[in-house]
Coordinates of C-alpha atoms in Angstrom, one line a residue:
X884 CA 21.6 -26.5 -49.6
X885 CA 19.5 -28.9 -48.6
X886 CA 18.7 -29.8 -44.7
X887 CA 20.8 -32.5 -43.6
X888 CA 19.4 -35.1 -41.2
X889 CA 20.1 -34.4 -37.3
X890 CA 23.3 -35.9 -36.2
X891 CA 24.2 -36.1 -32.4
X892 CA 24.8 -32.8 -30.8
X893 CA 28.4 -32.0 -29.6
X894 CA 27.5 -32.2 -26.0
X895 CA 26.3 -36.3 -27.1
X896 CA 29.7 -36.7 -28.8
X897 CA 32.0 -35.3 -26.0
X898 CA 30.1 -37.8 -23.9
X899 CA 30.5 -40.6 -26.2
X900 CA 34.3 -42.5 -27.0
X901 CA 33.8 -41.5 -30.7
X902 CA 36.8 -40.4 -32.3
X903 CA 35.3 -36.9 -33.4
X904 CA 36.0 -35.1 -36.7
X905 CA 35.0 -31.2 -37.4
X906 CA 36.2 -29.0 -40.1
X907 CA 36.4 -25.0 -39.6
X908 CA 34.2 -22.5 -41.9
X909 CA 35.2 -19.0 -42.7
X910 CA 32.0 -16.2 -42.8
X911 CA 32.8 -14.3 -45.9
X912 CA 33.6 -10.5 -45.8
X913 CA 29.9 -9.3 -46.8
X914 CA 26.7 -10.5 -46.4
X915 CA 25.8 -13.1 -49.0
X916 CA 26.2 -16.3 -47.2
X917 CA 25.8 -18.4 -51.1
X918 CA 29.1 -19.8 -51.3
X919 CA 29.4 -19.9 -47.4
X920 CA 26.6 -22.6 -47.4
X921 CA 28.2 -23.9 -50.4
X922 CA 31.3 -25.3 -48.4
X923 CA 29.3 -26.2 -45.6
X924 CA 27.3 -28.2 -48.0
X925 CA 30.9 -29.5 -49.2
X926 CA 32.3 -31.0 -45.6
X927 CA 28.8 -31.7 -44.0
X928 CA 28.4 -35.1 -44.7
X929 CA 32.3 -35.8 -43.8
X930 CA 32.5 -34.1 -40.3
X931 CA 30.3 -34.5 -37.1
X932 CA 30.4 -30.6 -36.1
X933 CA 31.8 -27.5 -38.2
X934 CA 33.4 -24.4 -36.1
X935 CA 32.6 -21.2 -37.9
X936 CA 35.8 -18.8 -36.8
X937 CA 35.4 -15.7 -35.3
X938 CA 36.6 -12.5 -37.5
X939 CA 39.8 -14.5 -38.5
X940 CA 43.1 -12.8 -38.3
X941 CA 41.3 -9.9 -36.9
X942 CA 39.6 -9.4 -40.7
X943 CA 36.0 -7.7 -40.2
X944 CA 33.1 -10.4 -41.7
X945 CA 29.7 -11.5 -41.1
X946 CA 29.3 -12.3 -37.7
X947 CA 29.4 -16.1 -37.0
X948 CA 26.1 -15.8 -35.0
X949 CA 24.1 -15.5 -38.4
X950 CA 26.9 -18.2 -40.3
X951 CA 25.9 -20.7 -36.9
X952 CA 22.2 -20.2 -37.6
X953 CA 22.0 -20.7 -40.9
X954 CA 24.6 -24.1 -40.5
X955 CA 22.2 -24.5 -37.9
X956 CA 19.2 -24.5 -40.0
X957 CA 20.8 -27.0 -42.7
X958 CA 21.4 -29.7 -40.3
X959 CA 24.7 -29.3 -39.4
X960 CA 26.1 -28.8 -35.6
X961 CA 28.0 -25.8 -35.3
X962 CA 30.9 -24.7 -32.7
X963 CA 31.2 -20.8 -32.8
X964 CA 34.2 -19.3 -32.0
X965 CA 34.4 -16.8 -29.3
X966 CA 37.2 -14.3 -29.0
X967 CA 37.9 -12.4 -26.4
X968 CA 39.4 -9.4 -28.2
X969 CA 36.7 -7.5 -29.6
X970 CA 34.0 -7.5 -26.8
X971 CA 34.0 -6.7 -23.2
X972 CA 31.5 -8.3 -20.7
X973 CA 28.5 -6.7 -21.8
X974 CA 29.1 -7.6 -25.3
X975 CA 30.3 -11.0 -24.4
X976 CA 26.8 -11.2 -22.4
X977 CA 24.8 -10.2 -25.1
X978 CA 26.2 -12.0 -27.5
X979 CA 25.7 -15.4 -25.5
X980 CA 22.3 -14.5 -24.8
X981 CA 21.4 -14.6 -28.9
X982 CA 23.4 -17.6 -29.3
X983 CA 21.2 -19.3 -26.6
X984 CA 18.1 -17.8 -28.4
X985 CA 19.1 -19.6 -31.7
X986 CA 20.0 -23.1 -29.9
X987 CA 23.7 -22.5 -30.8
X988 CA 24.9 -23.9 -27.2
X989 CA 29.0 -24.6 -28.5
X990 CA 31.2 -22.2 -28.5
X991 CA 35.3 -22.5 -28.2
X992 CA 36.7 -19.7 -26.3
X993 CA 39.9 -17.9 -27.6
X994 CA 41.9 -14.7 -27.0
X995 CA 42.0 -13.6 -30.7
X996 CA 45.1 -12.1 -32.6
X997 CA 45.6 -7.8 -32.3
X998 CA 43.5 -5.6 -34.3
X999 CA 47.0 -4.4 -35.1
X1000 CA 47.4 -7.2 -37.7
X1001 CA 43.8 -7.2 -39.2
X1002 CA 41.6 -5.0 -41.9
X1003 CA 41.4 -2.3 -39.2
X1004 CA 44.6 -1.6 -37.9
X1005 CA 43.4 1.4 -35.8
X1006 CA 40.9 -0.4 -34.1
X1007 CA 41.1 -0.9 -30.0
X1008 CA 41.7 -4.5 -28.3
X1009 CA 38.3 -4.7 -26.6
X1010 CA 39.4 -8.0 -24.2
X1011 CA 37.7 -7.9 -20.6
X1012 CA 38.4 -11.0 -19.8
X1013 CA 40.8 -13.6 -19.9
X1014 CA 40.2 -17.6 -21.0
X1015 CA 40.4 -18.7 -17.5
X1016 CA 37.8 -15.8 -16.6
X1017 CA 35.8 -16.1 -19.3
X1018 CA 35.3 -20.0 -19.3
X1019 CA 34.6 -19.8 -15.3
X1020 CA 32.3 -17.2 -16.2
X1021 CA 30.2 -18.9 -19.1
X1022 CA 30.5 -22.5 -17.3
X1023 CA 28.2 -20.3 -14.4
X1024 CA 25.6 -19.0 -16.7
X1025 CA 25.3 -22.5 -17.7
X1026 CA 24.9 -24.5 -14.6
X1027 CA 23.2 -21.1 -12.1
X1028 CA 22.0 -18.8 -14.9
X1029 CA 24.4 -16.8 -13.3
X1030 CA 25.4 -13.3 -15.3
X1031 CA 29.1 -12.0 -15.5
X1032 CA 27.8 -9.5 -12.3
X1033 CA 26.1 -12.2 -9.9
X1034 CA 22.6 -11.3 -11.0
X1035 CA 20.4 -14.9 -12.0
X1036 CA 18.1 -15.5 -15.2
X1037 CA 15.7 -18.1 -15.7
X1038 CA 16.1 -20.3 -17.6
X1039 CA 19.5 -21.0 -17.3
X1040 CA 21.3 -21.2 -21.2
X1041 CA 23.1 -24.1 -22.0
X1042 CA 26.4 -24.2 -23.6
X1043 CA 29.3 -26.4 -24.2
X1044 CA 32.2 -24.4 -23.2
X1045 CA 35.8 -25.3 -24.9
X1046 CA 39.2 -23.6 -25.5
X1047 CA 42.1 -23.9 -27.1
X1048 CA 46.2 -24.8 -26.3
X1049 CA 49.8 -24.9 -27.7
X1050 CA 52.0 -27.4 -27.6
X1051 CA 55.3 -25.9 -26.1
X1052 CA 58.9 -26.5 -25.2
X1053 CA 60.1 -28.6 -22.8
X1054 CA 61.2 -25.7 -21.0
X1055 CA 57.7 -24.2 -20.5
X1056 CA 56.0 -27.5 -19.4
X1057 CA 54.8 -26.6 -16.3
X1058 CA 53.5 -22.9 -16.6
X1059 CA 51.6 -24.7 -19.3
X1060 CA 50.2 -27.5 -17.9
X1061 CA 49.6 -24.9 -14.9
X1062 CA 47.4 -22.9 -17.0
X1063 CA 45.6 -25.8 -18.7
X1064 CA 44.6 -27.3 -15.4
X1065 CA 43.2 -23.9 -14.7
X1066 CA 41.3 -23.7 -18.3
X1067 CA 39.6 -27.4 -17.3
X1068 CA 39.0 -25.8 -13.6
X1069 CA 37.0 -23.6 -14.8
X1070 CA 34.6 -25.6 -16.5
X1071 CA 36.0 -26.1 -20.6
X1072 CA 34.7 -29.6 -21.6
X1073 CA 37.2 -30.2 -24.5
X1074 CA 40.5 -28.4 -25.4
X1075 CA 41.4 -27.6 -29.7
X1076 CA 45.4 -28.2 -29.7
X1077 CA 47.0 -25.4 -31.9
X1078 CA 47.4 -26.9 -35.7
X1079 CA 50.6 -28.4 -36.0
X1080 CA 53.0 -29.6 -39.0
X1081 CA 55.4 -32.3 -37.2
X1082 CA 54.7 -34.8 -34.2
X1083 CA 57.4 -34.2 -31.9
X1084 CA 55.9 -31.1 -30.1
X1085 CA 52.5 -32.6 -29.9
X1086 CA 53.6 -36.1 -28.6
X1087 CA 55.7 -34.3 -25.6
X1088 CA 52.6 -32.0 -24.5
X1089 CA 50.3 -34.5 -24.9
X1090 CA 52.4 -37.0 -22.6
X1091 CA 52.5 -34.5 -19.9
X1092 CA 48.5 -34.4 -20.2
X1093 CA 48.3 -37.9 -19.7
X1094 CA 50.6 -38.5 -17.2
X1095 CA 48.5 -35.7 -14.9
X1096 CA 45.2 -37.2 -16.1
X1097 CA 44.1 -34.3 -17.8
X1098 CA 42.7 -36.1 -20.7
X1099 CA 40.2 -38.3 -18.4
X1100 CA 38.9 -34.6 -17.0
X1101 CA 38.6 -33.0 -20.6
X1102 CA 38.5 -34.2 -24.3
X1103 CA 41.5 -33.5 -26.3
X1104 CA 41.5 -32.7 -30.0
X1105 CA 43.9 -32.2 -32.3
X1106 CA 44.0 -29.6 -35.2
X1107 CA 45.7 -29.8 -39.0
X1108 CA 46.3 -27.1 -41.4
X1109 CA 45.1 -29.1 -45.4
X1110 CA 47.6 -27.4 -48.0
X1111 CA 48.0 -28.1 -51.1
X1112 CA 51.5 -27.1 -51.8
X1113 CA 54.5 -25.1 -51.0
X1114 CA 52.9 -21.9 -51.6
X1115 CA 50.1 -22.4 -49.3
X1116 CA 52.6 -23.3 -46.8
X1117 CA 54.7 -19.8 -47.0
X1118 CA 51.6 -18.1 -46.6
X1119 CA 50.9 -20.1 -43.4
X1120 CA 53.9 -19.7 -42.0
X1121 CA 53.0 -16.0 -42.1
X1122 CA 50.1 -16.5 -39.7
X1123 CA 51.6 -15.9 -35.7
X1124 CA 51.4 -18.7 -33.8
X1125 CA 51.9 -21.7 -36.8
X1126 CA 55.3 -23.3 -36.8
X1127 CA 55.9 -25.0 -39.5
X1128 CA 60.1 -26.8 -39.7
X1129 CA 62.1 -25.9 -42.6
X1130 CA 62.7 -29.7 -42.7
X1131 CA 59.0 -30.0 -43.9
X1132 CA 58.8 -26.8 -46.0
X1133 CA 62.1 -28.3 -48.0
X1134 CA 60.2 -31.8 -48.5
X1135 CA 57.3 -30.4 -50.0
X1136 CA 59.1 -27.7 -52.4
X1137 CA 61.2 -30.3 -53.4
X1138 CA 58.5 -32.7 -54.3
X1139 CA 55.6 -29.8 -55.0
X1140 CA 52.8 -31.4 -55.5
X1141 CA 49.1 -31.8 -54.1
X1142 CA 50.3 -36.1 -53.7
X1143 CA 52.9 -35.0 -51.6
X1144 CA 50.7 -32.6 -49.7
X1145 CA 48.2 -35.2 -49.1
X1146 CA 50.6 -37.8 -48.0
X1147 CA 52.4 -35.6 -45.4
X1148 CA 48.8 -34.8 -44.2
X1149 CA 48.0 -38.1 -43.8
X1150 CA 51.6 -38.9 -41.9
X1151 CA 50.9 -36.1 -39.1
X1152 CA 46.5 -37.7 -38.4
X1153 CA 48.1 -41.4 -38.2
X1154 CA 50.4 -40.1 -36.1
X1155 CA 48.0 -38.1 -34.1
X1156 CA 45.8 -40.8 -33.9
X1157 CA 48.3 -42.9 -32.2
X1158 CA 48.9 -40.0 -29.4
X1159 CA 47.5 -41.0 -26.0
X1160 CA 44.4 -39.0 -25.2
X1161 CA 43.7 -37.4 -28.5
X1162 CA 40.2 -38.1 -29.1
X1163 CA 39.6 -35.7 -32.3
X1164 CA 40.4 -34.2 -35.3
X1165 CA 40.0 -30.4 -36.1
X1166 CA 40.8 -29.6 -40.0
X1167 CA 41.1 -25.8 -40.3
X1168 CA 39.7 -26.2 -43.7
X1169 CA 39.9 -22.0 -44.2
X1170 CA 39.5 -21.9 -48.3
X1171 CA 40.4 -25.3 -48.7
X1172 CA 37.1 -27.2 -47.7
X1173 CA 37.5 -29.4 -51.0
X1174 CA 40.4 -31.5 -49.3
X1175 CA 38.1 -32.2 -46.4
X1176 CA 36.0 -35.2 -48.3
X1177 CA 40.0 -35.9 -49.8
X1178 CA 41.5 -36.2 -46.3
X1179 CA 38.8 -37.8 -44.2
X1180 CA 38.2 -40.8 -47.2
X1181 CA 42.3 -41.5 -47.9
X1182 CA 42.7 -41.4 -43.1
X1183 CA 39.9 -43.4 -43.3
X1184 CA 37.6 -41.2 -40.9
X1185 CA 34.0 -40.9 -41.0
X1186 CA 32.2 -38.4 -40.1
X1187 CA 28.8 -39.3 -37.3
X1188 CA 26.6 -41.3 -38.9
X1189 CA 22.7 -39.6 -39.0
X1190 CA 19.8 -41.2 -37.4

């Protein structure tokens, strides 16, 4: 692929009132990165920043260190996933450390689903540390060069620290908002909403945010799921933590077809767009990164324009 011109770095974009657009890439399950930087190639010129995930659904792959660099190296901005389930301190440590060496400086911090579920089943949960930990801990190392033990290195790394969030019932509002305070506390710049499938859920979180001011403390992005159909959806709705409504799954099997698809998508990003401090779009583009260009043209989005 050829190297892209430079577009502003996420930290520039966080900073800016720029409705911001990524699209998430998948490192494949060996080494060759060809058709890797093939769909990179494909949503580059659409999206301001990819986010390369982090062993999805627990699945052994390339590690999205080398995936960053090489986005990296094409042009693009990468966010790197960061989950806390594999790695304990030191390895969370040493792992930061070569992200900082490669000028990868944006990484989105997230628990991580069981081993139990993945390629390795009898693998051990390696977490250390929780969000609110970790985020307190990398927001130090940022701003003291401050290790996870107290000792201090020069230079200090730099890193744009995020997390994600779930919408949630009404019922659970305030242990939520109680822990998303707490996740901002400690230092994440910008919070990735859980993909969702119908407004309702999204609206009520979301007005809560507001209404404490969260959003003026933090940026605030959404996140979609593209599918084509109504088999893509029933193997999504296998994934834990996606809700998708039967009253959405019966719409698109009785009208199964990529049109329909792309017209509900398009429903749920005008109607995240018209949400109160939203100020992004996430696509988890995971094996669908053709729809990206398709989605981003028909909402109307553009990606950051290159200088």
């Amino acid at each position: 692929m050829e190297t892209l011109t430079k577009k502003r770095t996420f930290a520039e974009l966080l900073a800016s009132d720029k409705f911001i657009v990524s699209a998430e890439l998948t490192p494949p399950r060996h080494f060759d990165t060809t058709k890797f930087m093939e769909a990179a190639g494909i949503v580059s010129e659409y999206v301001d920043v990819v986010q390369l995930n982090d062993h999805l659904l627990s699945r052994a792959r390339l590690s999205n260190l080398v995936a960053g660099m090489h986005c990296k190296n094409a042009g693009l901005e990468p966010i790197l996933q960061f989950t806390l389930r594999h790695r304990n301190r030191i390895a969370l440590q040493g792992d930061l450390l070569g992200f900082a060496n490669l000028g990868l400086e944006n990484v989105i911090i997230l628990g991580g689903y069981p081993c139990a579920i993945g390629t390795d089943p009898e693998a051990r949960d390696a977490t250390d540390l929780g969000s609110v930990e970790a985020i307190a801990s990398i927001t130090a190392l940022t701003r003291e060069g401050k290790m996870f033990n107290g000792d201090v290195i020069k230079p200090a790394p730099k890193f744009t620290v995020g997390t994600i969030d779930f919408p949630c019932a009404t019922d659970k509002i305030e242990d939520s908002m109680k822990r998303l305070t707490e996740k901002i506390d400690a230092g994440a710049r910008y919070i990735q909403v859980q993909a969702i499938f119908e407004l309702g859920p999204m609206q009520f979180w979301m007005a809560e945010v507001v209404r404490r001011g969260l959003h003026r403390r933090a940026r605030f992005l959404a996140a979609i799921f593209p599918f084509s159909g109504a088999e893509r959806l029933h193997v999504l709705r296998e994934i834990p933590g996606l809700s998708i409504p039967d009253h959405l799954l019966a719409r698109v099997e009785g009208h199964n077809s990529e049109r329909e698809s792309l017209a509900i998508t398009l429903e749920l990003i005008n109607g995240i767009r018209d949400i109160e401090g939203i100020s992004g779009l996430h696509i988890r583009s995971i094996g669908a990164e053709d729809w990206v260009p398709r989605i981003i043209e028909a909402a109307g989005l553009g990606g950051e324009l290159v200088y």
